Amino acid sequence: MNNKLKWLSAVVLFSFLGWYFLLKQSDYTITFKVNAATGTISQGIIEWTTTQTKNQNEFYTVLEKRNFDFIKHQMKKGNKEMEYTWNMKSVNDSMTSITVGIKDLNHSFYNRLTAPFVSTKFRTEQIEKIKSFKMGLEDHIDDFKIRIDGKRSSEEIYVAYISLKSILQEKAQTMIEFDAKIVGYLDRNKIKIIGYRPYLEVTDWNQDKEIISFNYCFPISKNTKYVPDSDVKFKIIPALKGLQVTYFGNFRTSDRSWFTLLDYAKLHGYKLENKPLEHFLSNPFNGGVESEWETKIIIPFASK
């Protein structure tokens, strides 16, 4: 019996050592939690790597990306080569757990022997790096507020609109660039904007490439006579049933609320169309405190 137990213990030990030194993906793992959606964190990681390239001469390549909850990077700086594997998992409606697996491609064996057990230069540097990322992410999250409203319905609205396309991070800038075109058309043709509270209607969202096609819309009277134009068109945005949030903050980052709705839907078993409709209730051209700018965002339920 003792021999069998010793044999079993040896098998378990060698199996563990084989996994730890040969199969395990990381040399060292750091885990922490943040009050943000998985997509917000994913965007933060991408922006952080861009900053690291600019300020630290660290060059990052995306090796693998799945939805908004998994990113694997390779980083090169001089003769240093690292891999960072980010896993994001929603804990509840507002909290996400982040696990960062770190691997030094040139000194992996040594780091696995030391870093998990004693304080080494590698371990200290990586803890400081991830801590810096976390602090920057938390500073960004402090710039806006998202309130989950739950299931809601929007109103049917008649609009003048212009169709645009941009990467997700530049949607607000793209709207501003074309604002004069659509507002100028409405002014020239003496078409009154109702309330001057525009809409952004997403018609396609390529989540892998982070590119959106959308309509930049202004509400007008249904009785308005259409004056032909190569860019500006008229249409009805139908009433939608879906999940809604209220976003307070700069419109440049209102997509953070989209990610909140996606995580909320996943946690609560809803299927969404992934075509957000934003209604801007504040005019940024009037200035004021950004944290008080209000936007209603609804993502419709997917049709059965």
Coordinates of C-alpha atoms in Angstrom, one line a residue:
M1 CA 0.0 0.0 0.0
N2 CA 2.8 2.4 0.9
N3 CA 4.5 1.7 -2.5
K4 CA 1.3 2.4 -4.3
L5 CA 0.9 5.7 -2.4
K6 CA 4.5 6.6 -3.1
W7 CA 4.1 5.8 -6.8
L8 CA 0.8 7.8 -7.0
S9 CA 2.5 10.8 -5.2
A10 CA 5.4 10.6 -7.7
V11 CA 3.1 10.6 -10.7
V12 CA 1.1 13.6 -9.3
L13 CA 4.3 15.5 -8.5
F14 CA 5.9 14.9 -12.0
S15 CA 2.6 15.7 -13.7
F16 CA 2.4 19.0 -11.8
L17 CA 6.1 19.8 -12.6
G18 CA 5.5 18.9 -16.3
W19 CA 2.5 21.2 -16.4
Y20 CA 4.2 24.0 -14.4
F21 CA 7.4 24.2 -16.5
L22 CA 6.2 23.0 -19.9
L23 CA 2.5 23.8 -20.4
K24 CA 1.6 26.6 -18.0
Q25 CA 1.2 29.8 -20.1
S26 CA 2.6 32.3 -17.7
D27 CA 5.6 32.7 -15.4
Y28 CA 3.7 35.0 -13.0
T29 CA 0.0 35.9 -12.6
I30 CA -1.6 39.1 -11.2
T31 CA -5.3 39.3 -10.3
F32 CA -7.3 42.4 -9.4
K33 CA -10.9 43.8 -9.7
V34 CA -12.2 47.0 -11.2
N35 CA -15.6 48.7 -11.3
A36 CA -16.0 48.6 -15.1
A37 CA -17.3 46.5 -17.9
T38 CA -15.1 44.0 -19.7
G39 CA -15.2 46.1 -22.9
T40 CA -14.1 49.3 -21.0
I41 CA -11.1 47.4 -19.6
S42 CA -10.3 45.9 -23.1
Q43 CA -10.3 49.4 -24.6
G44 CA -8.1 50.6 -21.6
I45 CA -5.6 47.8 -22.4
I46 CA -5.3 48.8 -26.0
E47 CA -4.9 52.5 -25.1
W48 CA -2.3 51.6 -22.4
T49 CA -0.2 49.7 -24.9
T50 CA -0.2 52.6 -27.3
T51 CA 1.0 54.9 -24.4
Q52 CA 3.6 52.4 -23.4
T53 CA 4.9 52.3 -27.0
K54 CA 5.1 56.1 -27.1
N55 CA 6.6 56.7 -23.6
Q56 CA 8.6 53.5 -22.9
N57 CA 9.5 52.3 -26.5
E58 CA 7.6 49.1 -25.8
F59 CA 6.1 47.6 -29.0
Y60 CA 3.0 45.5 -28.6
T61 CA 1.5 43.0 -31.1
V62 CA -1.9 41.5 -30.5
L63 CA -1.5 37.7 -30.9
E64 CA -5.0 36.8 -30.0
K65 CA -8.2 38.6 -29.1
R66 CA -11.7 37.2 -28.3
N67 CA -14.7 39.5 -27.9
F68 CA -13.9 42.0 -25.1
D69 CA -12.8 39.5 -22.4
F70 CA -9.5 38.1 -23.7
I71 CA -6.3 39.7 -25.2
K72 CA -2.9 38.2 -25.7
H73 CA 0.0 40.6 -26.4
Q74 CA 3.6 40.1 -27.3
M75 CA 5.9 43.0 -26.2
K76 CA 9.3 43.8 -27.5
K77 CA 11.8 46.3 -26.2
G78 CA 15.4 45.9 -27.2
N79 CA 16.3 42.2 -26.5
K80 CA 13.4 41.8 -24.1
E81 CA 10.4 39.8 -25.2
M82 CA 7.3 39.4 -23.0
E83 CA 3.8 37.9 -23.4
Y84 CA 0.8 39.4 -21.5
T85 CA -2.4 37.4 -21.4
W86 CA -5.4 39.3 -20.1
N87 CA -8.6 37.6 -19.0
M88 CA -11.6 39.7 -18.0
K89 CA -14.6 38.1 -16.3
S90 CA -17.8 39.9 -15.1
V91 CA -18.4 39.4 -11.4
N92 CA -21.7 41.4 -11.2
D93 CA -23.4 44.3 -13.0
S94 CA -20.5 46.7 -12.2
M95 CA -17.4 44.7 -11.2
T96 CA -14.9 42.8 -13.4
S97 CA -12.1 40.5 -12.3
I98 CA -8.9 40.8 -14.3
T99 CA -6.2 38.1 -14.5
V100 CA -2.9 39.0 -16.2
G101 CA -0.6 36.2 -17.1
I102 CA 3.0 37.4 -17.7
K103 CA 5.7 35.4 -19.4
D104 CA 9.4 36.4 -20.1
L105 CA 10.2 34.5 -23.3
N106 CA 13.9 34.7 -22.6
H107 CA 14.0 33.8 -18.9
S108 CA 10.8 31.8 -18.4
F109 CA 12.3 28.8 -16.5
Y110 CA 14.2 31.0 -14.0
N111 CA 11.2 33.2 -13.4
R112 CA 8.9 30.2 -12.7
L113 CA 11.4 29.0 -10.1
T114 CA 11.6 32.3 -8.3
A115 CA 8.9 34.9 -9.0
P116 CA 5.9 33.1 -7.4
F117 CA 7.9 32.5 -4.2
V118 CA 10.4 35.4 -3.6
S119 CA 10.6 39.0 -4.6
T120 CA 12.7 39.3 -7.8
K121 CA 13.4 42.2 -10.2
F122 CA 11.1 40.6 -12.7
R123 CA 8.3 40.3 -10.2
T124 CA 8.7 43.8 -8.8
E125 CA 8.8 45.4 -12.3
Q126 CA 5.7 43.6 -13.4
I127 CA 3.7 44.4 -10.3
E128 CA 4.6 48.1 -10.7
K129 CA 3.7 48.0 -14.3
I130 CA 0.2 46.4 -13.8
K131 CA -0.4 48.7 -10.8
S132 CA 0.3 51.7 -13.0
F133 CA -2.2 50.4 -15.6
K134 CA -4.8 49.8 -12.9
M135 CA -4.4 53.3 -11.5
G136 CA -4.7 54.9 -15.0
L137 CA -7.8 52.8 -15.7
E138 CA -9.4 53.8 -12.4
D139 CA -8.7 57.5 -13.2
H140 CA -10.4 57.1 -16.5
I141 CA -13.4 55.4 -14.9
D142 CA -13.8 58.3 -12.5
D143 CA -14.4 60.6 -15.5
F144 CA -17.9 59.2 -16.2
K145 CA -20.9 57.6 -14.5
I146 CA -23.2 54.9 -15.8
R147 CA -26.6 54.2 -14.4
I148 CA -28.3 50.9 -15.5
D149 CA -32.0 51.6 -16.2
G150 CA -32.9 48.0 -17.2
K151 CA -35.6 47.2 -19.8
R152 CA -37.0 50.3 -21.5
S153 CA -38.6 51.4 -24.7
S154 CA -37.6 54.4 -26.9
E155 CA -39.9 56.6 -28.8
E156 CA -40.4 56.7 -32.6
I157 CA -38.7 59.7 -34.0
Y158 CA -38.5 61.4 -37.5
V159 CA -35.0 62.6 -38.3
A160 CA -32.7 64.1 -40.8
Y161 CA -29.5 62.1 -40.9
I162 CA -26.1 61.6 -42.4
S163 CA -24.4 58.2 -42.7
L164 CA -20.9 57.9 -41.3
K165 CA -18.2 55.3 -40.5
S166 CA -15.3 55.4 -38.0
I167 CA -13.3 53.4 -35.6
L168 CA -15.1 53.1 -32.3
Q169 CA -12.7 55.5 -30.4
E170 CA -13.3 58.3 -33.0
K171 CA -17.1 58.3 -33.3
A172 CA -17.5 61.6 -31.4
Q173 CA -14.8 63.3 -33.4
T174 CA -16.3 62.0 -36.7
M175 CA -19.7 63.5 -35.6
I176 CA -18.1 66.9 -34.9
E177 CA -16.3 66.9 -38.3
F178 CA -19.6 66.4 -40.1
D179 CA -21.8 68.5 -37.8
A180 CA -21.5 71.6 -40.0
K181 CA -22.6 69.6 -43.1
I182 CA -25.9 68.4 -41.7
V183 CA -26.6 71.5 -39.6
G184 CA -25.7 73.7 -42.5
Y185 CA -28.2 71.8 -44.7
L186 CA -31.0 72.2 -42.1
D187 CA -30.2 75.9 -41.7
R188 CA -30.1 76.6 -45.5
N189 CA -33.5 75.0 -46.0
K190 CA -35.0 76.5 -42.8
I191 CA -35.7 73.1 -41.3
K192 CA -36.2 73.4 -37.5
I193 CA -34.3 71.0 -35.3
I194 CA -36.6 69.8 -32.5
G195 CA -34.9 70.4 -29.1
Y196 CA -31.4 70.3 -30.7
R197 CA -30.8 66.9 -29.1
P198 CA -29.2 64.7 -31.7
Y199 CA -29.2 60.9 -32.0
L200 CA -26.5 58.4 -33.0
E201 CA -28.0 55.3 -34.5
V202 CA -25.5 52.4 -35.0
T203 CA -26.3 50.4 -38.1
D204 CA -23.3 48.0 -37.9
W205 CA -20.7 47.2 -35.2
N206 CA -17.7 45.2 -36.2
Q207 CA -16.5 44.3 -32.7
D208 CA -13.4 42.5 -33.9
K209 CA -12.1 45.4 -35.9
E210 CA -13.8 48.0 -33.6
I211 CA -15.4 49.8 -36.5
I212 CA -18.9 51.2 -36.5
S213 CA -21.3 52.4 -39.3
F214 CA -23.8 54.9 -37.9
N215 CA -26.3 57.6 -38.7
Y216 CA -25.8 61.1 -37.1
C217 CA -29.4 62.3 -36.7
F218 CA -31.4 65.4 -35.8
P219 CA -35.1 65.2 -34.9
I220 CA -37.4 67.2 -37.2
S221 CA -41.1 67.5 -37.9
K222 CA -42.7 64.6 -39.8
N223 CA -44.3 67.2 -42.1
T224 CA -40.9 68.5 -43.3
K225 CA -40.5 68.6 -47.1
Y226 CA -37.4 66.8 -48.2
V227 CA -34.9 68.9 -50.2
P228 CA -32.7 66.5 -52.2
D229 CA -29.1 66.3 -51.0
S230 CA -26.2 63.9 -51.8
D231 CA -25.5 63.3 -48.1
V232 CA -28.5 64.3 -45.9
K233 CA -31.5 62.0 -45.9
F234 CA -34.8 61.7 -43.9
K235 CA -36.1 58.6 -42.1
I236 CA -38.1 57.3 -39.2
I237 CA -36.2 55.7 -36.3
P238 CA -38.7 53.2 -35.0
A239 CA -39.5 52.7 -31.3
L240 CA -37.2 50.1 -29.8
K241 CA -37.5 47.7 -26.9
G242 CA -34.2 46.8 -25.2
L243 CA -31.9 47.5 -22.3
Q244 CA -31.1 51.1 -21.4
V245 CA -28.5 53.0 -19.4
T246 CA -28.1 56.7 -18.6
Y247 CA -24.5 57.9 -19.2
F248 CA -23.0 61.0 -17.7
G249 CA -19.8 62.2 -19.2
N250 CA -18.0 63.2 -22.4
F251 CA -19.6 61.8 -25.5
R252 CA -16.2 60.6 -26.7
T253 CA -16.4 57.7 -24.2
S254 CA -20.1 57.0 -24.2
D255 CA -19.4 53.6 -25.8
R256 CA -18.3 52.6 -22.3
S257 CA -22.0 52.3 -21.6
W258 CA -22.4 49.9 -24.5
F259 CA -20.0 47.5 -22.9
T260 CA -21.9 47.8 -19.6
L261 CA -25.1 46.8 -21.4
L262 CA -23.4 43.9 -23.1
D263 CA -22.1 42.5 -19.8
Y264 CA -25.5 43.1 -18.1
A265 CA -27.2 41.3 -20.9
K266 CA -24.8 38.3 -20.6
L267 CA -25.2 38.1 -16.9
H268 CA -29.0 38.3 -17.0
G269 CA -29.7 36.1 -20.0
Y270 CA -30.8 38.8 -22.6
K271 CA -29.8 38.7 -26.3
L272 CA -29.2 42.1 -27.9
E273 CA -29.1 43.3 -31.4
N274 CA -25.7 45.1 -30.8
K275 CA -27.0 48.3 -32.6
P276 CA -26.9 51.0 -29.9
L277 CA -29.1 54.1 -30.2
E278 CA -27.7 57.1 -28.3
H279 CA -29.8 60.2 -27.5
F280 CA -27.7 63.2 -26.5
L281 CA -29.6 65.3 -23.9
S282 CA -26.8 67.9 -23.5
N283 CA -25.1 70.1 -26.1
P284 CA -21.3 70.0 -25.6
F285 CA -21.0 73.2 -27.7
N286 CA -22.7 75.0 -24.7
G287 CA -19.8 73.9 -22.5
G288 CA -20.5 73.1 -18.9
V289 CA -19.3 70.3 -16.6
E290 CA -18.6 67.1 -18.7
S291 CA -19.7 64.8 -15.8
E292 CA -23.2 66.4 -16.0
W293 CA -23.6 65.8 -19.8
E294 CA -26.4 63.2 -20.0
T295 CA -27.0 60.6 -22.7
K296 CA -29.7 57.9 -22.9
I297 CA -28.4 54.7 -24.6
I298 CA -30.6 51.8 -25.5
I299 CA -29.5 48.5 -27.2
P300 CA -32.5 46.7 -28.7
F301 CA -33.4 43.1 -27.9
A302 CA -32.4 40.7 -30.7
S303 CA -35.4 39.5 -32.8
K304 CA -36.3 35.9 -32.2

